[in-house]
CSV table of C-alpha atoms in Angstrom, one decimal:
chain,number,residue,atom,x,y,z
A,1,MET,CA,7.9,25.4,-6.9
A,2,ASN,CA,10.7,25.9,-9.4
A,3,GLN,CA,9.8,23.5,-12.3
A,4,LYS,CA,13.2,24.0,-13.9
A,5,LYS,CA,15.0,22.1,-11.3
A,6,GLY,CA,16.1,18.6,-12.4
A,7,CYS,CA,15.8,15.5,-10.2
A,8,GLY,CA,17.7,12.4,-9.5
A,9,VAL,CA,14.8,10.0,-9.2
A,10,ILE,CA,11.1,10.1,-10.2
A,11,PHE,CA,8.5,8.2,-7.9
A,12,ALA,CA,5.6,7.7,-10.1
A,13,ILE,CA,1.9,6.5,-8.8
A,14,PRO,CA,-1.6,6.9,-10.1
A,15,ASP,CA,-2.7,8.1,-6.6
A,16,LEU,CA,-2.1,8.1,-2.9
A,17,GLY,CA,-5.3,6.1,-2.1
A,18,GLY,CA,-5.1,3.8,1.1
A,19,GLY,CA,-3.4,0.8,-0.1
A,20,GLY,CA,-0.2,-1.0,0.7
A,21,ALA,CA,1.5,0.2,-2.5
A,22,GLU,CA,0.7,3.6,-1.8
A,23,LYS,CA,1.9,3.4,1.7
A,24,ILE,CA,5.3,2.1,0.9
A,25,PHE,CA,5.7,4.7,-1.8
A,26,VAL,CA,5.4,7.4,0.8
A,27,SER,CA,7.6,5.7,3.0
A,28,LEU,CA,10.2,5.3,0.5
A,29,ILE,CA,10.1,8.9,-0.5
A,30,ALA,CA,10.6,9.7,3.1
A,31,GLU,CA,13.5,7.6,3.4
A,32,PHE,CA,15.2,8.8,0.2
A,33,LYS,CA,14.6,12.5,1.2
A,34,MET,CA,16.3,11.8,4.5
A,35,ARG,CA,19.3,10.6,2.4
A,36,ASP,CA,19.2,13.8,0.6
A,37,VAL,CA,18.2,12.2,-2.8
A,38,LYS,CA,17.0,14.7,-5.3
A,39,LEU,CA,13.6,13.5,-6.3
A,40,LEU,CA,10.2,14.3,-7.8
A,41,CYS,CA,6.8,12.7,-7.1
A,42,LEU,CA,4.5,12.3,-10.1
A,43,LEU,CA,0.7,11.6,-9.3
A,44,GLY,CA,-2.1,10.9,-11.6
A,45,SER,CA,-5.0,12.1,-9.4
A,46,ASN,CA,-5.8,14.1,-6.2
A,47,GLN,CA,-7.1,11.1,-4.3
A,48,LYS,CA,-5.1,11.1,-1.1
A,49,ALA,CA,-5.0,8.9,2.0
A,50,TYR,CA,-1.3,9.3,2.8
A,51,ASP,CA,0.5,12.7,3.1
A,52,LEU,CA,4.2,12.8,1.4
A,53,PRO,CA,6.9,14.4,3.5
A,54,LYS,CA,7.1,18.3,3.6
A,55,LYS,CA,8.8,20.0,0.8
A,56,THR,CA,8.4,17.1,-1.8
A,57,ARG,CA,8.1,18.3,-5.3
A,58,ILE,CA,4.9,16.9,-6.7
A,59,ILE,CA,3.6,17.2,-10.3
A,60,LYS,CA,0.1,15.9,-11.2
A,61,ILE,CA,-0.1,14.2,-14.6
A,62,GLY,CA,-4.0,13.9,-14.5
A,63,THR,CA,-6.3,11.0,-15.2
A,64,GLY,CA,-7.1,11.5,-18.9
A,65,SER,CA,-6.6,8.9,-21.7
A,66,ALA,CA,-3.4,6.8,-22.0
A,67,LEU,CA,-2.1,9.0,-24.6
A,68,GLN,CA,-2.6,12.3,-22.6
A,69,ARG,CA,-1.2,10.7,-19.6
A,70,ILE,CA,1.9,9.5,-21.5
A,71,THR,CA,2.5,12.8,-23.4
A,72,ARG,CA,2.5,14.6,-20.1
A,73,ILE,CA,4.9,12.1,-18.6
A,74,CYS,CA,7.2,12.5,-21.8
A,75,THR,CA,7.2,16.2,-21.4
A,76,ILE,CA,8.3,16.0,-17.6
A,77,VAL,CA,10.9,13.4,-18.2
A,78,GLN,CA,12.6,15.6,-21.1
A,79,ARG,CA,12.5,18.5,-18.8
A,80,GLU,CA,13.7,16.9,-15.6
A,81,LYS,CA,16.2,14.3,-17.1
A,82,PRO,CA,16.0,12.0,-14.2
A,83,LYS,CA,18.6,9.5,-13.6
A,84,ALA,CA,16.0,6.8,-13.0
A,85,VAL,CA,12.2,6.2,-12.5
A,86,ILE,CA,10.6,4.0,-9.8
A,87,SER,CA,6.9,3.3,-10.8
A,88,PHE,CA,4.1,1.9,-8.9
A,89,ARG,CA,1.0,0.2,-9.9
A,90,PRO,CA,0.1,-1.4,-13.2
A,91,GLN,CA,-1.3,1.4,-15.2
A,92,MET,CA,1.6,3.7,-14.2
A,93,ASN,CA,4.1,1.0,-15.0
A,94,LEU,CA,2.7,0.7,-18.4
A,95,ASP,CA,2.6,4.3,-18.9
A,96,MET,CA,6.2,4.5,-18.1
A,97,ILE,CA,7.2,1.8,-20.5
A,98,VAL,CA,5.7,3.5,-23.3
A,99,ALA,CA,7.1,7.0,-22.1
A,100,ARG,CA,10.5,5.4,-22.1
A,101,MET,CA,10.4,4.4,-25.6
A,102,LYS,CA,9.8,8.0,-26.5
A,103,THR,CA,12.4,9.7,-24.1
A,104,ASN,CA,15.6,9.0,-22.3
A,105,ILE,CA,14.9,7.3,-19.1
A,106,ASP,CA,18.1,5.7,-18.1
A,107,ARG,CA,16.9,3.4,-15.6
A,108,LEU,CA,13.3,2.2,-15.1
A,109,ILE,CA,12.3,0.0,-12.0
A,110,LEU,CA,8.7,-1.2,-11.9
A,111,THR,CA,7.1,-2.4,-8.7
A,112,HIS,CA,4.5,-5.2,-8.6
A,113,HIS,CA,2.4,-5.6,-5.4
A,114,THR,CA,-0.1,-8.4,-5.9
A,115,THR,CA,-0.6,-11.9,-7.5
A,116,MET,CA,-2.6,-11.3,-10.8
A,117,SER,CA,-3.5,-15.2,-11.0
A,118,SER,CA,-5.2,-15.2,-7.6
A,119,MET,CA,-8.3,-13.1,-8.7
A,120,GLY,CA,-10.3,-16.1,-9.0
A,121,GLU,CA,-13.7,-15.5,-10.7
A,122,LYS,CA,-12.6,-12.0,-11.4
A,123,ALA,CA,-9.6,-13.0,-13.3
A,124,ASP,CA,-11.3,-12.3,-16.8
A,125,ARG,CA,-11.4,-8.8,-16.2
A,126,TYR,CA,-7.7,-8.7,-16.0
A,127,GLY,CA,-7.0,-10.5,-19.0
A,128,SER,CA,-6.1,-7.5,-21.2
A,129,LEU,CA,-4.0,-6.1,-18.3
A,130,VAL,CA,-2.0,-9.5,-18.2
A,131,ARG,CA,-1.4,-9.5,-21.8
A,132,ARG,CA,0.0,-5.9,-21.7
A,133,ILE,CA,2.2,-6.9,-18.7
A,134,ASN,CA,3.4,-9.9,-20.6
A,135,ARG,CA,4.5,-7.5,-23.5
A,136,PHE,CA,5.7,-4.5,-21.8
A,137,TYR,CA,7.1,-5.3,-18.4
A,138,PRO,CA,10.1,-7.0,-19.8
A,139,LEU,CA,11.2,-3.6,-21.3
A,140,ALA,CA,11.8,-2.3,-17.8
A,141,ASP,CA,15.4,-2.6,-16.3
A,142,THR,CA,14.0,-4.4,-13.2
A,143,ILE,CA,10.5,-5.5,-11.9
A,144,VAL,CA,10.4,-5.4,-8.2
A,145,ALA,CA,8.1,-8.2,-6.7
A,146,VAL,CA,7.1,-7.5,-3.0
A,147,SER,CA,7.4,-11.2,-2.2
A,148,GLU,CA,8.6,-14.4,-3.5
A,149,GLY,CA,5.0,-15.4,-4.1
A,150,VAL,CA,4.5,-12.4,-6.3
A,151,LYS,CA,7.8,-13.2,-8.1
A,152,ASN,CA,6.8,-16.7,-8.6
A,153,ASP,CA,3.3,-15.6,-10.0
A,154,LEU,CA,5.1,-13.0,-12.4
A,155,VAL,CA,7.4,-15.7,-13.7
A,156,ARG,CA,5.4,-18.8,-13.6
A,157,ASN,CA,1.8,-17.5,-14.4
A,158,LEU,CA,2.4,-14.3,-16.4
A,159,GLY,CA,5.7,-15.5,-18.2
A,160,LEU,CA,8.1,-12.8,-17.3
A,161,PRO,CA,11.8,-13.8,-17.5
A,162,THR,CA,13.0,-14.7,-14.0
A,163,GLU,CA,16.4,-12.4,-14.3
A,164,LYS,CA,14.2,-9.4,-14.8
A,165,VAL,CA,12.4,-9.8,-11.3
A,166,SER,CA,13.9,-9.0,-7.9
A,167,VAL,CA,12.3,-9.4,-4.6
A,168,ILE,CA,12.1,-6.4,-2.3
A,169,TYR,CA,10.1,-6.9,0.9
A,170,ASN,CA,8.2,-3.8,2.0
A,171,GLY,CA,9.8,-2.1,5.0
A,172,ILE,CA,8.1,-0.3,7.9
A,173,ASP,CA,9.5,2.4,10.4
A,174,VAL,CA,9.1,0.4,13.6
A,175,ASP,CA,10.1,3.4,15.8
A,176,LYS,CA,7.4,5.6,14.1
A,177,ILE,CA,4.8,2.9,14.3
A,178,ASN,CA,5.3,2.4,18.0
A,179,ARG,CA,5.4,6.1,18.6
A,180,LEU,CA,2.0,6.6,16.8
A,181,ALA,CA,0.7,3.4,18.6
A,182,GLY,CA,1.1,5.4,21.9
A,183,GLU,CA,-1.7,8.0,20.8
A,184,THR,CA,-4.9,7.9,22.6
A,185,VAL,CA,-7.9,6.0,21.1
A,186,ARG,CA,-11.0,8.4,21.1
A,187,GLU,CA,-12.8,7.1,18.2
A,188,HIS,CA,-14.5,4.2,20.0
A,189,PRO,CA,-15.0,3.1,23.7
A,190,TRP,CA,-14.4,-0.7,23.2
A,191,PHE,CA,-10.7,-0.2,23.4
A,192,ASN,CA,-10.9,1.1,26.8
A,193,GLU,CA,-13.3,-1.8,27.9
A,194,ALA,CA,-12.1,-5.4,29.2
A,195,ILE,CA,-13.9,-7.4,26.4
A,196,PRO,CA,-11.3,-8.6,23.9
A,197,VAL,CA,-11.2,-6.7,20.6
A,198,ILE,CA,-10.1,-8.3,17.3
A,199,VAL,CA,-8.8,-6.0,14.6
A,200,ASN,CA,-8.6,-6.3,10.9
A,201,ILE,CA,-7.0,-3.8,8.4
A,202,GLY,CA,-8.0,-3.7,4.8
A,203,SER,CA,-9.6,-2.1,1.9
A,204,LEU,CA,-13.2,-3.7,1.7
A,205,ARG,CA,-12.8,-5.6,-1.4
A,206,TYR,CA,-13.3,-9.2,-2.5
A,207,GLN,CA,-9.6,-10.1,-2.1
A,208,LYS,CA,-9.6,-9.3,1.5
A,209,GLY,CA,-12.0,-11.9,2.3
A,210,HIS,CA,-14.0,-10.0,5.0
A,211,ILE,CA,-17.1,-12.3,4.3
A,212,TYR,CA,-14.9,-15.2,6.0
A,213,LEU,CA,-13.9,-12.9,8.6
A,214,LEU,CA,-17.5,-12.1,9.4
A,215,ARG,CA,-18.5,-15.8,9.4
A,216,ALA,CA,-15.5,-16.8,11.7
A,217,PHE,CA,-16.6,-13.9,14.0
A,218,ALA,CA,-20.1,-15.2,14.1
A,219,LYS,CA,-19.0,-18.7,15.0
A,220,LEU,CA,-16.5,-17.3,17.6
A,221,ARG,CA,-19.2,-15.1,19.3
A,222,ARG,CA,-21.3,-18.3,20.1
A,223,LYS,CA,-18.4,-19.5,22.3
A,224,THR,CA,-16.4,-16.5,23.4
A,225,GLU,CA,-17.4,-12.8,24.2
A,226,CYS,CA,-15.4,-10.5,21.9
A,227,ARG,CA,-15.9,-7.7,19.4
A,228,LEU,CA,-14.5,-7.0,15.9
A,229,VAL,CA,-13.2,-3.6,14.6
A,230,ILE,CA,-12.5,-3.3,10.7
A,231,LEU,CA,-10.4,-0.4,9.7
A,232,GLY,CA,-10.6,0.4,5.9
A,233,LYS,CA,-13.1,1.5,3.1
A,234,GLY,CA,-14.1,0.1,-0.2
A,235,PRO,CA,-16.9,-0.9,-2.5
A,236,LEU,CA,-18.1,-3.7,-0.3
A,237,ALA,CA,-18.7,-1.7,2.8
A,238,GLY,CA,-22.6,-1.6,2.4
A,239,ASP,CA,-22.8,-5.4,1.5
A,240,LEU,CA,-20.5,-6.3,4.6
A,241,LYS,CA,-22.6,-4.1,6.9
A,242,LEU,CA,-25.7,-6.1,5.8
A,243,THR,CA,-23.9,-9.3,6.3
A,244,THR,CA,-23.4,-8.5,9.9
A,245,LYS,CA,-27.2,-7.9,10.3
A,246,ARG,CA,-27.9,-11.3,8.7
A,247,LEU,CA,-25.4,-12.8,10.9
A,248,GLY,CA,-26.8,-11.3,14.0
A,249,ILE,CA,-23.4,-9.6,15.0
A,250,GLU,CA,-24.1,-6.1,14.1
A,251,LYS,CA,-23.8,-4.9,17.7
A,252,SER,CA,-20.5,-6.5,18.1
A,253,VAL,CA,-18.9,-5.3,14.9
A,254,CYS,CA,-17.8,-1.8,14.1
A,255,PHE,CA,-16.4,-0.4,10.6
A,256,LEU,CA,-14.4,2.6,11.4
A,257,GLY,CA,-13.3,3.2,7.9
A,258,PHE,CA,-9.9,4.3,6.8
A,259,GLN,CA,-7.6,5.7,9.7
A,260,LYS,CA,-4.2,7.6,9.0
A,261,ASN,CA,-3.2,6.1,12.2
A,262,PRO,CA,-4.3,2.4,12.5
A,263,TYR,CA,-1.4,1.6,14.9
A,264,LYS,CA,-3.1,3.0,18.0
A,265,PHE,CA,-6.0,0.7,17.3
A,266,LEU,CA,-3.5,-2.3,16.7
A,267,LYS,CA,-1.7,-1.6,19.9
A,268,ARG,CA,-4.8,-2.2,21.9
A,269,ALA,CA,-6.2,-5.2,20.1
A,270,SER,CA,-6.1,-8.7,21.6
A,271,VAL,CA,-5.4,-10.0,18.1
A,272,PHE,CA,-4.9,-8.8,14.6
A,273,VAL,CA,-6.6,-11.1,12.0
A,274,LEU,CA,-6.0,-11.0,8.2
A,275,SER,CA,-8.5,-12.9,6.3
A,276,SER,CA,-7.4,-12.2,2.6
A,277,VAL,CA,-7.8,-14.7,-0.1
A,278,CYS,CA,-4.8,-13.3,-1.9
A,279,GLU,CA,-2.2,-10.9,-1.0
A,280,GLY,CA,1.1,-9.5,-2.2
A,281,PHE,CA,2.9,-8.6,0.9
A,282,PRO,CA,0.6,-7.5,3.6
A,283,THR,CA,2.1,-4.6,5.5
A,284,ALA,CA,-0.7,-4.7,8.1
A,285,VAL,CA,0.8,-8.1,9.3
A,286,LEU,CA,4.3,-6.5,9.9
A,287,GLU,CA,2.7,-3.6,11.6
A,288,ALA,CA,0.7,-5.8,14.0
A,289,MET,CA,3.9,-7.7,14.7
A,290,ALA,CA,5.9,-4.3,15.5
A,291,VAL,CA,3.4,-3.3,18.1
A,292,GLY,CA,3.4,-6.8,19.8
A,293,VAL,CA,0.1,-8.1,18.8
A,294,PRO,CA,-0.5,-11.7,18.0
A,295,VAL,CA,-1.5,-12.5,14.5
A,296,VAL,CA,-3.8,-14.8,12.8
A,297,SER,CA,-3.5,-14.8,9.2
A,298,THR,CA,-4.7,-16.9,6.1
A,299,ASP,CA,-2.1,-18.6,4.3
A,300,CYS,CA,-2.2,-17.0,0.9
A,301,LYS,CA,-0.3,-18.1,-2.1
A,302,SER,CA,1.9,-15.2,-1.2
A,303,GLY,CA,2.8,-12.9,1.7
A,304,PRO,CA,2.0,-14.1,5.1
A,305,ARG,CA,3.9,-17.4,5.0
A,306,GLU,CA,7.0,-15.3,4.2
A,307,MET,CA,6.5,-13.3,7.3
A,308,ILE,CA,5.1,-15.8,9.7
A,309,LYS,CA,6.3,-19.1,11.0
A,310,ASN,CA,3.4,-20.9,11.7
A,311,GLY,CA,2.8,-21.6,15.3
A,312,VAL,CA,6.0,-19.7,16.2
A,313,SER,CA,5.6,-16.1,15.3
A,314,GLY,CA,1.8,-16.4,14.4
A,315,ILE,CA,-0.9,-18.8,13.3
A,316,LEU,CA,-1.6,-19.6,9.6
A,317,VAL,CA,-4.9,-20.9,8.4
A,318,PRO,CA,-6.3,-22.0,5.0
A,319,PRO,CA,-7.8,-19.1,3.0
A,320,ALA,CA,-11.7,-18.9,2.6
A,321,ASN,CA,-12.1,-21.2,5.7
A,322,ALA,CA,-14.2,-19.3,8.4
A,323,ALA,CA,-14.0,-22.4,10.8
A,324,ALA,CA,-10.3,-22.5,10.7
A,325,LEU,CA,-10.1,-18.6,11.3
A,326,ALA,CA,-12.6,-18.8,14.1
A,327,ASP,CA,-10.6,-21.8,15.9
A,328,ALA,CA,-7.2,-20.0,15.6
A,329,THR,CA,-8.6,-16.7,16.9
A,330,LYS,CA,-10.4,-18.4,19.8
A,331,LYS,CA,-7.0,-20.2,20.6
A,332,ILE,CA,-5.2,-16.6,20.9
A,333,LEU,CA,-8.0,-15.2,23.0
A,334,LEU,CA,-8.2,-18.1,25.3
A,335,GLU,CA,-4.6,-19.0,25.6
A,336,GLU,CA,-2.8,-15.9,27.2
A,337,GLU,CA,0.6,-17.2,27.5
A,338,TYR,CA,0.7,-18.9,24.0
A,339,ALA,CA,-0.5,-15.4,22.5
A,340,LYS,CA,2.2,-13.6,24.4
A,341,ARG,CA,4.7,-16.1,23.1
A,342,LEU,CA,3.7,-15.6,19.5
A,343,ALA,CA,3.8,-11.9,19.8
A,344,SER,CA,7.3,-11.9,21.5
A,345,ARG,CA,8.8,-13.9,18.7
A,346,ALA,CA,7.1,-12.0,16.0
A,347,ARG,CA,8.3,-8.6,17.4
A,348,LYS,CA,11.9,-10.0,17.4
A,349,GLU,CA,11.7,-10.9,13.6
A,350,VAL,CA,10.1,-7.9,12.4
A,351,ASP,CA,13.2,-5.9,12.6
A,352,ARG,CA,14.5,-7.4,9.4
A,353,TYR,CA,11.8,-5.7,7.6
A,354,ASN,CA,12.8,-2.0,8.4
A,355,ILE,CA,12.3,0.8,5.8
A,356,GLN,CA,16.0,1.4,5.7
A,357,THR,CA,17.0,-2.0,4.3
A,358,CYS,CA,14.2,-1.7,1.9
A,359,ALA,CA,15.6,1.7,0.7
A,360,ASP,CA,19.0,0.2,0.5
A,361,ARG,CA,17.9,-2.6,-1.9
A,362,TYR,CA,16.2,-0.1,-4.0
A,363,ILE,CA,19.1,2.3,-4.4
A,364,ALA,CA,21.2,-0.8,-5.1
A,365,LEU,CA,18.9,-1.3,-8.2
A,366,LEU,CA,19.3,2.3,-9.2
A,367,ARG,CA,23.0,1.9,-9.3
A,368,GLY,CA,22.7,-1.1,-11.5
C-alpha cells in the first residue's frame, strides 16, 4: 500500500464488529468505490465481522488512549489532506472533532445510530458521553441521524442545534440481499422442516429485548407449534440460554451466533420478530422486508415506526410487552393470507431504502 497517496474522503470507525453502524459503513464504502471516489478507511482495532471491498485502503490507528488515537489521526489527516471525513460511532466522532481542531479537515460529517436517552437504567453510564456529545458534536459540519427518532433525541434530549442534524436512513442493497438469500442453509435442519421458524437478528444485549422475545415465545409455544432461531452474539448469550431452560423452551430455541449471511435464514423464516426496547434504525427489519418475510416489531421511540405501517406492511407492538409480541406473532403464523399481504406490501415499500439513494444523500452533504 502506498501511504503517500492522498484521498478524497476518509471513512472512520472504531472497528467492524457485527452491528448496524458497521454494516452501513461497509455498504457505503462499497457504493462510493463503485462511483470511483478516492477514499481511505481508518479503523481503531482488528475486530471484524464484515469484510471491506477488495483494494480498500486501510490504516489502523489502534485502541490506545484518546491522546494516542487523536495524535495518530492528526498525522494521517495532515498527510492525506482529505476533502472530507465521515465518522461513525461516538468514540470516533469525538476523536475526529478534537483532531479537526488541530488539523485541516475541511468537512466533517458525524453519524449517530441510536437514541442515547432510551438506555433506561443504564443511562447513568453514558452521562459523561452525553456531556461530551453536547459540547463537541456542534463543532462538526453535519451530524447524520439515521432516523427522525434519533434526530429528535439528539435535538430535544441532548440539546444539539436542529440545523446541524440531517436525517439519512440507512440503505440496503436489495439485489445483493436476495442473491445471498438464495444460498442453501446447512447450519440447521429446522429450515428444511415443516414446523414454522421465527427468526430474530441482533446483538445479545439489553437494548435488543431478547428477554421479552423468549417470554413471548414461551407463551406462543403453549398454543402453537413453532421454533425460534436467534442470530447474533453478545454479552447476554449465557444468561439468555439459561432463560430458555428456565422457561422450558430450550429444545425449541437455537442460538446460531453471528452470521455473515443472515439473509438465507431470513428467507426461510415464517416471520421475523424484532424485540428491541430501543433502536436507531434497525436494518434487519429492512432486510426481512426485502426477502419477503412478514415482520413483527416493537414500536420503539425511533426506527421501526418510520419503516412499518402498522397492520399494512408489518405489525407494531409496545416494547417490553411479551404478551403483545406473542399475540402478533401468533396472528402471522396462523393467518397465512394476512401474512402474505403484509410481506407483499413491505417488499414494495423497501425499495425506497436503497443504498444508492443513501449514498446520494451523503455525497450531497459532502458537497455542502
